[in-house]
């Protein structure tokens, strides 16, 4: 499998989050909690899934001093022919046993990967122009895979966008339509522990009870 380098992220808090951009800066103030607090609690169990209303994320513990390379496996879109991400991979280093952390829909607003505490400061599409979301979308528009590296609260994070014809965007269906994709930790002989999100638009995994 061929991988494309997308950049690096860092998690000085020791907690890495892969999250839906939509509602990221809205949901936590509305419920009187911080994403970083919820993410830290989940990471303390070894990592897992977070869900509040229309927001979802995966959180996991990582080395706070390590810069984490992010790569993607790609293929031509089955719908429009453009090259799209079919697997997102974060090289965590260290040791890791294979296990499922949960699954996520592909948010039509995009996804963000970065430090849990830094993402407490994320300013989204409801805020003023020039916010983190605007910067991500501007940079992603010029990237062949719609990826926008931005700095949030001093930390490098990655925003990931989608072609409107792929993933949930094709039928405007996300979790409600069973359009969810597994997030796992696995062990690679050359890279150590690896976080993988298998987000192949041709391989939708229906949600199970």
Backbone as JSON, one array per atom type, in Angstrom:
{
  "sequence": "XXXXXXXXXXXXXXXXXXXXXXXXXXXXXXXXXXXXXXXXXXXXXXXXXXXXXXXXXXXXXXXXXXXXXXXXXXXXXXXXXXXXXXXXXXXXXXXXXXXXXXXXXXXXXXXXXXXXXXXXXXXXXXXXXXXXXXXXXXXXXXXXXXXXXXXXXXXXXXXXXXXXXXXXXXXXXXXXXXXXXXXXXXXXXXXXXXXXXXXXXXXXXXXXX",
  "N": [[0.84, -1.19, 0.0], [0.6, 2.19, -0.89], [1.66, 5.19, 0.67], [1.0, 8.63, 1.33], [2.66, 11.46, 2.54], [1.26, 13.68, 4.85], [1.88, 15.56, 6.76], [2.77, 16.72, 10.07], [1.65, 16.31, 13.46], [1.3, 17.44, 16.87], [1.04, 16.62, 20.34], [1.22, 18.0, 23.08], [-0.16, 17.85, 25.47], [-0.41, 15.21, 25.89], [-2.58, 13.89, 24.95], [-4.17, 12.89, 22.08], [-6.47, 13.85, 19.55], [-8.88, 12.92, 17.17], [-11.25, 14.49, 15.4], [-14.61, 15.51, 14.51], [-15.17, 18.45, 12.67], [-17.46, 20.05, 12.51], [-19.52, 21.68, 14.81], [-17.55, 21.59, 16.75], [-16.52, 23.85, 18.15], [-18.78, 24.68, 19.35], [-20.34, 22.81, 20.8], [-19.12, 22.12, 23.29], [-18.88, 24.47, 25.04], [-21.64, 24.81, 25.24], [-22.53, 22.7, 26.81], [-21.16, 23.07, 29.08], [-18.61, 22.01, 29.49], [-15.22, 20.94, 28.79], [-13.62, 19.92, 25.78], [-11.05, 18.87, 26.1], [-11.06, 17.88, 28.73], [-12.94, 15.8, 28.64], [-11.69, 14.23, 26.69], [-9.27, 13.59, 27.96], [-10.19, 11.95, 30.01], [-11.17, 9.79, 28.56], [-8.83, 8.99, 27.26], [-7.38, 8.11, 29.44], [-8.35, 5.6, 29.87], [-7.13, 4.19, 27.95], [-7.94, 4.97, 25.5], [-10.59, 5.86, 23.2], [-14.01, 6.36, 22.09], [-15.81, 9.44, 21.71], [-18.89, 11.08, 22.08], [-21.22, 13.61, 21.6], [-24.27, 14.9, 21.05], [-24.33, 16.09, 17.82], [-21.66, 15.86, 17.5], [-18.61, 14.05, 17.22], [-15.71, 12.17, 18.23], [-12.44, 10.64, 18.44], [-10.27, 9.82, 21.06], [-6.99, 9.43, 22.4], [-4.15, 8.28, 24.35], [-0.86, 9.65, 23.94], [2.69, 10.03, 23.3], [3.85, 12.86, 24.82], [6.03, 14.35, 24.06], [6.62, 13.83, 21.47], [6.7, 14.41, 17.98], [4.23, 13.68, 15.64], [4.09, 11.86, 12.77], [1.86, 12.11, 10.0], [0.09, 10.26, 7.66], [-1.38, 9.19, 4.52], [-3.26, 6.72, 2.82], [-4.28, 6.39, -0.54], [-6.7, 6.47, -3.26], [-8.25, 6.46, -6.55], [-11.31, 8.25, -6.64], [-14.36, 6.47, -6.51], [-16.56, 7.74, -7.45], [-16.11, 10.29, -8.63], [-13.55, 10.23, -9.65], [-11.36, 11.73, -8.75], [-8.35, 11.79, -6.75], [-8.56, 10.38, -3.57], [-8.56, 10.19, 0.06], [-8.23, 7.05, 1.57], [-7.34, 5.78, 3.78], [-6.34, 7.03, 6.84], [-3.38, 7.58, 8.61], [-1.57, 7.67, 11.61], [1.58, 7.84, 12.87], [2.49, 6.64, 15.81], [4.56, 5.6, 17.34], [6.5, 3.69, 19.77], [5.03, 0.89, 21.57], [2.17, -1.07, 20.68], [-0.91, -2.76, 20.95], [-3.14, -4.4, 18.74], [-6.33, -3.01, 18.4], [-9.8, -2.01, 18.37], [-10.81, 1.32, 18.52], [-13.15, 2.66, 18.11], [-15.65, 4.09, 15.94], [-16.04, 6.51, 13.29], [-18.03, 8.96, 11.6], [-17.52, 10.59, 8.41], [-17.23, 13.84, 8.6], [-19.02, 16.33, 6.9], [-18.17, 18.94, 7.1], [-15.53, 18.66, 7.56], [-12.6, 17.17, 9.15], [-10.52, 17.21, 12.1], [-7.27, 16.85, 13.39], [-5.39, 16.65, 16.26], [-3.85, 18.1, 19.24], [-5.57, 17.7, 22.32], [-5.96, 19.77, 24.27], [-5.18, 22.04, 22.82], [-7.22, 22.06, 20.91], [-9.37, 22.93, 22.39], [-9.34, 25.6, 21.94], [-10.14, 25.95, 19.35], [-11.56, 27.75, 16.7], [-14.48, 27.89, 14.96], [-16.69, 27.6, 11.98], [-18.82, 29.33, 12.65], [-17.8, 31.6, 13.7], [-15.79, 34.67, 13.48], [-14.34, 35.86, 10.31], [-11.15, 34.5, 9.18], [-10.59, 32.64, 11.1], [-9.56, 29.54, 12.75], [-10.9, 27.51, 11.37], [-11.47, 28.78, 8.92], [-8.86, 29.24, 7.99], [-7.94, 26.6, 7.71], [-9.74, 25.66, 5.69], [-9.06, 27.36, 3.58], [-6.37, 26.7, 3.05], [-6.68, 23.98, 2.52], [-8.1, 24.02, 0.15], [-6.21, 24.33, -1.81], [-4.8, 22.02, -1.74], [-4.1, 18.76, -3.0], [-5.37, 16.62, -1.69], [-7.1, 17.88, -0.07], [-6.22, 18.79, 2.44], [-5.39, 20.75, 5.24], [-2.85, 22.2, 6.97], [-2.69, 23.74, 10.09], [-1.94, 26.06, 12.76], [-2.88, 25.83, 16.08], [-3.41, 27.33, 19.09], [-0.66, 27.31, 19.42], [0.08, 24.75, 18.63], [0.79, 22.35, 16.08], [-1.75, 21.28, 13.95], [-3.88, 19.22, 11.91], [-6.24, 19.82, 9.41], [-8.78, 18.12, 7.64], [-10.38, 17.79, 4.67], [-13.17, 16.93, 2.44], [-14.08, 15.66, -0.8], [-17.13, 16.68, -2.24], [-18.55, 14.65, -3.42], [-17.94, 12.27, -2.19], [-17.83, 9.85, 0.55], [-19.89, 10.65, 3.34], [-21.03, 12.84, 2.15], [-22.14, 12.27, -0.31], [-24.76, 11.31, -0.14], [-25.76, 12.87, 1.84], [-25.69, 11.59, 4.28], [-24.67, 10.54, 7.41], [-23.71, 9.21, 10.43], [-26.34, 8.52, 10.97], [-27.16, 7.29, 8.66], [-25.65, 5.07, 8.65], [-23.06, 5.49, 7.76], [-20.19, 5.04, 8.74], [-16.81, 4.68, 9.91], [-14.12, 2.54, 10.83], [-11.83, 3.13, 13.55], [-8.66, 2.3, 14.53], [-6.02, 1.01, 16.64], [-2.96, -0.27, 15.73], [-0.09, -2.42, 15.32], [2.92, -1.81, 13.72], [5.69, -3.24, 12.1], [7.82, -1.61, 11.46], [7.19, 0.96, 12.29], [6.16, 0.96, 14.84], [3.52, 1.56, 17.17], [0.48, 2.42, 15.56], [-2.05, 4.66, 14.62], [-5.01, 4.14, 12.89], [-7.43, 5.17, 10.55], [-9.8, 3.83, 8.7], [-11.11, 4.95, 6.04], [-12.31, 4.45, 3.6], [-14.24, 5.39, 0.89], [-15.74, 3.58, -0.53], [-16.34, 1.55, 1.15], [-18.41, 1.38, 3.34], [-19.23, 0.89, 6.69], [-21.92, -0.4, 8.24], [-23.56, 0.81, 11.19], [-23.7, -1.1, 14.16], [-25.85, -2.69, 16.56]],
  "CA": [[0.0, 0.0, 0.0], [1.36, 3.42, -0.98], [1.22, 6.25, 1.57], [1.39, 10.01, 1.05], [2.87, 12.22, 3.76], [0.38, 14.85, 4.97], [2.45, 16.52, 7.69], [2.96, 16.23, 11.44], [0.9, 16.95, 14.54], [1.91, 17.25, 18.18], [0.05, 16.61, 21.43], [1.95, 18.22, 24.32], [-0.98, 17.47, 26.63], [-0.39, 13.76, 26.0], [-3.85, 13.34, 24.44], [-4.43, 13.19, 20.67], [-7.9, 13.77, 19.21], [-9.37, 12.98, 15.79], [-12.6, 14.98, 15.69], [-15.43, 16.19, 13.51], [-15.06, 19.91, 12.79], [-18.78, 20.61, 12.75], [-19.95, 21.8, 16.21], [-16.43, 21.45, 17.68], [-16.39, 25.01, 19.03], [-20.11, 25.03, 19.87], [-20.97, 21.85, 21.69], [-18.55, 22.04, 24.63], [-19.41, 25.55, 25.88], [-23.08, 24.68, 25.45], [-22.8, 21.72, 27.86], [-20.38, 23.45, 30.25], [-17.49, 21.08, 29.65], [-14.17, 21.14, 27.8], [-13.23, 18.73, 25.03], [-9.83, 18.29, 26.66], [-11.38, 17.12, 29.94], [-13.57, 14.53, 28.22], [-10.69, 13.45, 25.97], [-8.32, 13.06, 28.94], [-10.84, 10.84, 30.71], [-11.21, 8.65, 27.63], [-7.45, 8.55, 27.05], [-6.93, 7.42, 30.65], [-8.77, 4.2, 29.76], [-6.42, 3.62, 26.81], [-8.46, 5.57, 24.26], [-11.92, 5.43, 22.78], [-14.93, 7.21, 21.33], [-16.54, 10.51, 22.39], [-20.04, 11.53, 21.3], [-22.16, 14.56, 22.18], [-25.19, 15.41, 20.05], [-23.86, 15.84, 16.47], [-20.2, 15.87, 17.51], [-17.95, 12.8, 17.59], [-14.25, 12.19, 18.18], [-11.66, 9.58, 19.07], [-9.17, 10.35, 21.86], [-6.07, 8.39, 22.85], [-2.92, 8.79, 24.94], [0.32, 9.61, 23.09], [3.89, 10.61, 23.86], [3.71, 14.31, 24.77], [7.24, 14.97, 23.52], [6.87, 13.3, 20.12], [5.97, 14.9, 16.81], [3.59, 12.49, 15.09], [3.87, 11.92, 11.33], [0.52, 11.74, 9.52], [0.15, 9.82, 6.27], [-2.67, 8.74, 3.99], [-3.37, 5.87, 1.65], [-5.22, 7.02, -1.46], [-7.12, 5.78, -4.48], [-9.19, 7.3, -7.3], [-12.68, 8.22, -6.17], [-15.26, 5.67, -7.34], [-17.68, 8.55, -7.89], [-15.7, 11.4, -9.5], [-12.24, 9.98, -10.23], [-10.28, 12.43, -8.08], [-7.65, 11.02, -5.72], [-9.15, 10.62, -2.24], [-8.0, 9.43, 1.18], [-8.95, 5.84, 1.95], [-6.89, 5.43, 5.12], [-5.52, 8.02, 7.52], [-2.5, 6.86, 9.52], [-0.72, 8.49, 12.47], [2.66, 7.02, 13.42], [2.56, 6.99, 17.23], [5.78, 5.11, 17.94], [6.29, 2.85, 20.93], [4.36, -0.38, 21.36], [0.71, -1.0, 20.68], [-1.64, -3.96, 20.57], [-4.25, -4.09, 17.84], [-7.68, -2.98, 18.95], [-10.73, -1.03, 17.84], [-11.12, 2.43, 19.42], [-14.49, 3.13, 17.81], [-15.78, 4.46, 14.53], [-16.43, 7.9, 13.07], [-18.49, 9.38, 10.27], [-16.72, 11.63, 7.76], [-18.0, 15.07, 8.73], [-18.98, 17.11, 5.66], [-17.43, 20.17, 7.37], [-14.13, 18.29, 7.67], [-12.11, 16.58, 10.38], [-9.32, 17.84, 12.6], [-6.43, 15.93, 14.15], [-4.43, 17.43, 17.01], [-3.81, 18.06, 20.69], [-6.88, 17.93, 22.94], [-6.02, 21.09, 24.9], [-5.15, 23.04, 21.74], [-8.52, 22.11, 20.23], [-10.29, 23.73, 23.19], [-9.3, 26.97, 21.41], [-10.53, 25.94, 17.93], [-12.64, 28.67, 16.31], [-15.1, 27.26, 13.8], [-17.35, 28.36, 10.9], [-19.81, 30.31, 13.14], [-17.09, 32.74, 14.25], [-15.38, 35.71, 12.54], [-13.41, 35.42, 9.25], [-9.78, 34.38, 9.61], [-10.5, 31.7, 12.21], [-8.87, 28.28, 12.47], [-11.65, 26.81, 10.33], [-11.26, 29.48, 7.65], [-7.49, 28.98, 7.56], [-7.91, 25.22, 7.25], [-10.43, 25.52, 4.41], [-8.3, 28.08, 2.56], [-5.21, 25.89, 2.7], [-7.14, 22.71, 1.96], [-8.57, 24.24, -1.22], [-5.06, 24.25, -2.71], [-4.12, 20.74, -1.52], [-4.77, 17.73, -3.81], [-6.19, 15.76, -0.84], [-7.93, 18.77, 0.75], [-5.66, 18.82, 3.79], [-4.9, 22.07, 5.6], [-2.13, 22.26, 8.24], [-2.83, 25.03, 10.76], [-1.46, 26.07, 14.13], [-3.93, 26.19, 17.02], [-2.84, 27.47, 20.44], [0.76, 26.98, 19.37], [0.3, 23.35, 18.26], [0.45, 22.0, 14.7], [-2.86, 20.35, 13.78], [-4.24, 19.02, 10.5], [-7.64, 19.76, 9.01], [-8.95, 17.2, 6.51], [-11.66, 18.0, 3.99], [-13.61, 15.86, 1.54], [-14.82, 15.97, -2.02], [-18.57, 16.6, -1.94], [-19.14, 13.43, -3.97], [-17.49, 11.08, -1.48], [-18.18, 9.63, 1.95], [-21.27, 10.98, 3.71], [-21.54, 13.95, 1.35], [-22.82, 11.83, -1.52], [-26.2, 11.18, 0.12], [-26.05, 13.63, 3.05], [-25.94, 10.66, 5.37], [-23.49, 10.27, 8.21], [-24.0, 8.06, 11.29], [-27.76, 8.15, 10.86], [-27.32, 6.42, 7.5], [-24.7, 3.98, 8.75], [-21.8, 5.83, 7.11], [-19.18, 5.16, 9.78], [-15.56, 4.04, 9.5], [-13.43, 2.12, 12.06], [-10.56, 3.72, 13.97], [-7.98, 1.25, 15.27], [-4.58, 1.05, 16.89], [-2.31, -1.5, 15.32], [1.37, -2.38, 15.47], [3.65, -1.96, 12.47], [7.04, -3.69, 12.45], [8.81, -0.56, 11.25], [6.75, 2.24, 12.86], [5.59, 0.81, 16.17], [2.07, 1.73, 17.24], [-0.07, 3.25, 14.49], [-3.5, 4.92, 14.63], [-5.53, 4.07, 11.52], [-8.85, 5.4, 10.28], [-10.06, 3.25, 7.38], [-12.22, 5.79, 5.61], [-12.53, 4.17, 2.18], [-15.62, 5.76, 0.57], [-16.47, 2.45, -1.11], [-16.47, 0.52, 2.16], [-19.17, 1.89, 4.47], [-19.54, -0.15, 7.67], [-23.14, -0.02, 8.97], [-23.51, 0.78, 12.64], [-24.34, -2.28, 14.74], [-26.42, -2.49, 17.9]],
  "C": [[0.88, 1.25, 0.0], [0.77, 4.49, -0.06], [1.79, 7.59, 1.14], [1.56, 10.73, 2.37], [2.0, 13.47, 3.76], [0.96, 15.93, 5.87], [2.66, 15.89, 9.04], [2.0, 16.96, 12.36], [1.67, 16.71, 15.83], [0.81, 17.31, 19.23], [0.78, 16.78, 22.75], [1.16, 17.92, 25.58], [-0.93, 15.97, 26.88], [-1.66, 13.09, 25.52], [-4.06, 13.83, 23.0], [-5.9, 12.96, 20.37], [-8.06, 13.82, 17.69], [-10.85, 13.3, 15.88], [-13.29, 15.52, 14.46], [-15.33, 17.7, 13.74], [-16.41, 20.55, 13.13], [-19.14, 20.55, 14.24], [-18.81, 21.7, 17.22], [-16.34, 22.62, 18.65], [-17.72, 25.43, 19.65], [-20.57, 24.1, 20.98], [-20.43, 21.91, 23.11], [-18.95, 23.22, 25.51], [-20.89, 25.39, 26.2], [-23.42, 23.68, 26.55], [-21.95, 21.99, 29.11], [-19.22, 22.52, 30.55], [-16.45, 21.42, 28.6], [-13.89, 19.82, 27.08], [-12.02, 18.07, 25.69], [-10.1, 17.47, 27.92], [-12.0, 15.77, 29.58], [-12.54, 13.63, 27.54], [-9.68, 12.84, 26.93], [-8.91, 11.87, 29.68], [-10.89, 9.59, 29.84], [-9.8, 8.1, 27.41], [-6.92, 7.77, 28.24], [-7.33, 5.96, 30.66], [-8.05, 3.48, 28.62], [-6.88, 4.15, 25.48], [-9.82, 5.04, 23.9], [-12.71, 6.55, 22.13], [-15.6, 8.23, 22.24], [-17.71, 10.91, 21.5], [-20.91, 12.45, 22.14], [-22.99, 15.16, 21.06], [-24.66, 15.1, 18.66], [-22.33, 15.82, 16.36], [-19.66, 14.5, 17.92], [-16.44, 12.95, 17.45], [-13.71, 10.88, 18.73], [-10.52, 10.25, 19.82], [-8.3, 9.2, 22.33], [-4.82, 9.01, 23.44], [-1.75, 8.64, 23.98], [1.51, 10.19, 23.85], [3.84, 12.13, 23.7], [4.89, 15.01, 24.12], [7.5, 14.61, 22.06], [6.05, 14.05, 19.07], [5.5, 13.69, 16.01], [3.36, 12.64, 13.59], [2.48, 11.42, 10.94], [0.63, 11.41, 8.04], [-1.24, 9.39, 5.83], [-2.45, 7.77, 2.85], [-4.47, 6.46, 0.77], [-5.62, 6.08, -2.6], [-8.02, 6.73, -5.26], [-10.6, 7.15, -6.73], [-13.54, 7.36, -7.08], [-16.4, 6.49, -7.92], [-17.27, 9.64, -8.88], [-14.29, 11.26, -10.05], [-11.09, 10.73, -9.6], [-9.63, 11.52, -7.04], [-8.2, 11.4, -4.35], [-8.44, 9.77, -1.19], [-8.87, 8.22, 1.47], [-8.5, 5.3, 3.3], [-6.01, 6.56, 5.64], [-4.69, 7.28, 8.57], [-1.63, 7.84, 10.29], [0.3, 7.56, 13.11], [2.92, 7.45, 14.87], [3.88, 6.63, 17.87], [5.47, 4.26, 19.16], [5.6, 1.54, 20.57], [2.85, -0.2, 21.39], [0.1, -2.3, 20.22], [-2.83, -3.57, 19.71], [-5.58, -4.09, 18.56], [-8.49, -1.87, 18.3], [-11.0, 0.04, 18.89], [-12.56, 2.91, 19.26], [-14.63, 3.37, 16.32], [-16.29, 5.9, 14.45], [-17.05, 8.07, 11.71], [-17.51, 10.4, 9.71], [-17.56, 12.9, 7.73], [-17.88, 15.9, 7.46], [-18.28, 18.45, 5.85], [-15.93, 19.92, 7.45], [-13.83, 17.66, 9.01], [-10.88, 17.35, 10.83], [-8.6, 16.84, 13.5], [-5.4, 16.76, 14.9], [-4.58, 17.27, 18.5], [-5.16, 18.44, 21.3], [-6.99, 19.32, 23.55], [-6.0, 22.19, 23.84], [-6.52, 23.18, 21.1], [-9.61, 22.73, 21.09], [-10.4, 25.15, 22.64], [-9.76, 27.06, 19.96], [-11.71, 26.89, 17.69], [-13.2, 28.21, 14.97], [-15.83, 28.18, 12.87], [-18.37, 29.39, 11.39], [-19.16, 31.6, 13.59], [-16.67, 33.71, 13.14], [-14.46, 35.14, 11.46], [-11.98, 35.38, 9.78], [-9.58, 33.46, 10.78], [-9.73, 30.45, 11.8], [-9.57, 27.53, 11.33], [-11.43, 27.46, 8.97], [-9.86, 29.22, 7.11], [-7.34, 27.56, 7.02], [-8.55, 25.09, 5.87], [-9.68, 26.22, 3.27], [-7.09, 27.26, 2.1], [-5.61, 24.58, 2.04], [-7.59, 22.85, 0.51], [-7.45, 24.1, -2.24], [-4.31, 22.93, -2.59], [-4.84, 19.64, -2.3], [-5.65, 16.78, -3.01], [-7.04, 16.56, 0.13], [-7.52, 18.77, 2.22], [-5.09, 20.21, 4.05], [-4.19, 22.05, 6.94], [-2.24, 23.65, 8.84], [-2.25, 24.91, 12.16], [-2.57, 26.58, 15.04], [-3.32, 26.19, 18.43], [-1.39, 27.01, 20.48], [1.09, 25.57, 18.96], [-0.03, 23.12, 16.79], [-0.68, 20.97, 14.68], [-3.15, 20.24, 12.29], [-5.76, 19.02, 10.36], [-7.74, 18.93, 7.75], [-10.34, 17.4, 5.92], [-11.97, 16.88, 3.03], [-14.18, 16.44, 0.26], [-16.31, 15.77, -1.73], [-19.21, 15.32, -2.47], [-18.82, 12.18, -3.19], [-18.0, 11.03, -0.05], [-19.63, 10.04, 2.22], [-21.87, 12.04, 2.8], [-22.38, 13.49, 0.17], [-24.33, 11.75, -1.31], [-26.63, 11.96, 1.35], [-26.41, 12.7, 4.21], [-24.67, 10.37, 6.12], [-23.8, 9.07, 9.11], [-25.44, 7.59, 11.14], [-28.01, 7.21, 9.69], [-26.34, 5.26, 7.52], [-23.37, 4.23, 8.09], [-20.74, 6.11, 8.17], [-17.98, 4.28, 9.42], [-14.72, 3.74, 10.73], [-12.11, 2.85, 12.28], [-9.88, 2.69, 14.88], [-6.56, 1.68, 15.65], [-4.03, -0.3, 16.49], [-0.82, -1.35, 15.49], [2.01, -2.69, 14.13], [5.11, -2.29, 12.81], [8.09, -2.6, 12.32], [8.47, 0.74, 11.97], [6.27, 2.15, 14.29], [4.09, 0.96, 16.13], [1.59, 2.74, 16.19], [-1.57, 3.41, 14.71], [-3.97, 4.91, 13.18], [-7.03, 4.32, 11.5], [-9.09, 4.94, 8.85], [-11.32, 3.88, 6.81], [-12.46, 5.67, 4.11], [-13.99, 4.48, 1.83], [-16.42, 4.64, -0.07], [-16.8, 1.39, -0.07], [-17.14, 1.07, 3.41], [-19.5, 0.72, 5.39], [-20.77, 0.27, 8.44], [-22.94, -0.11, 10.46], [-24.25, -0.44, 13.15], [-24.83, -1.98, 16.12], [-25.48, -3.09, 18.94]]
}
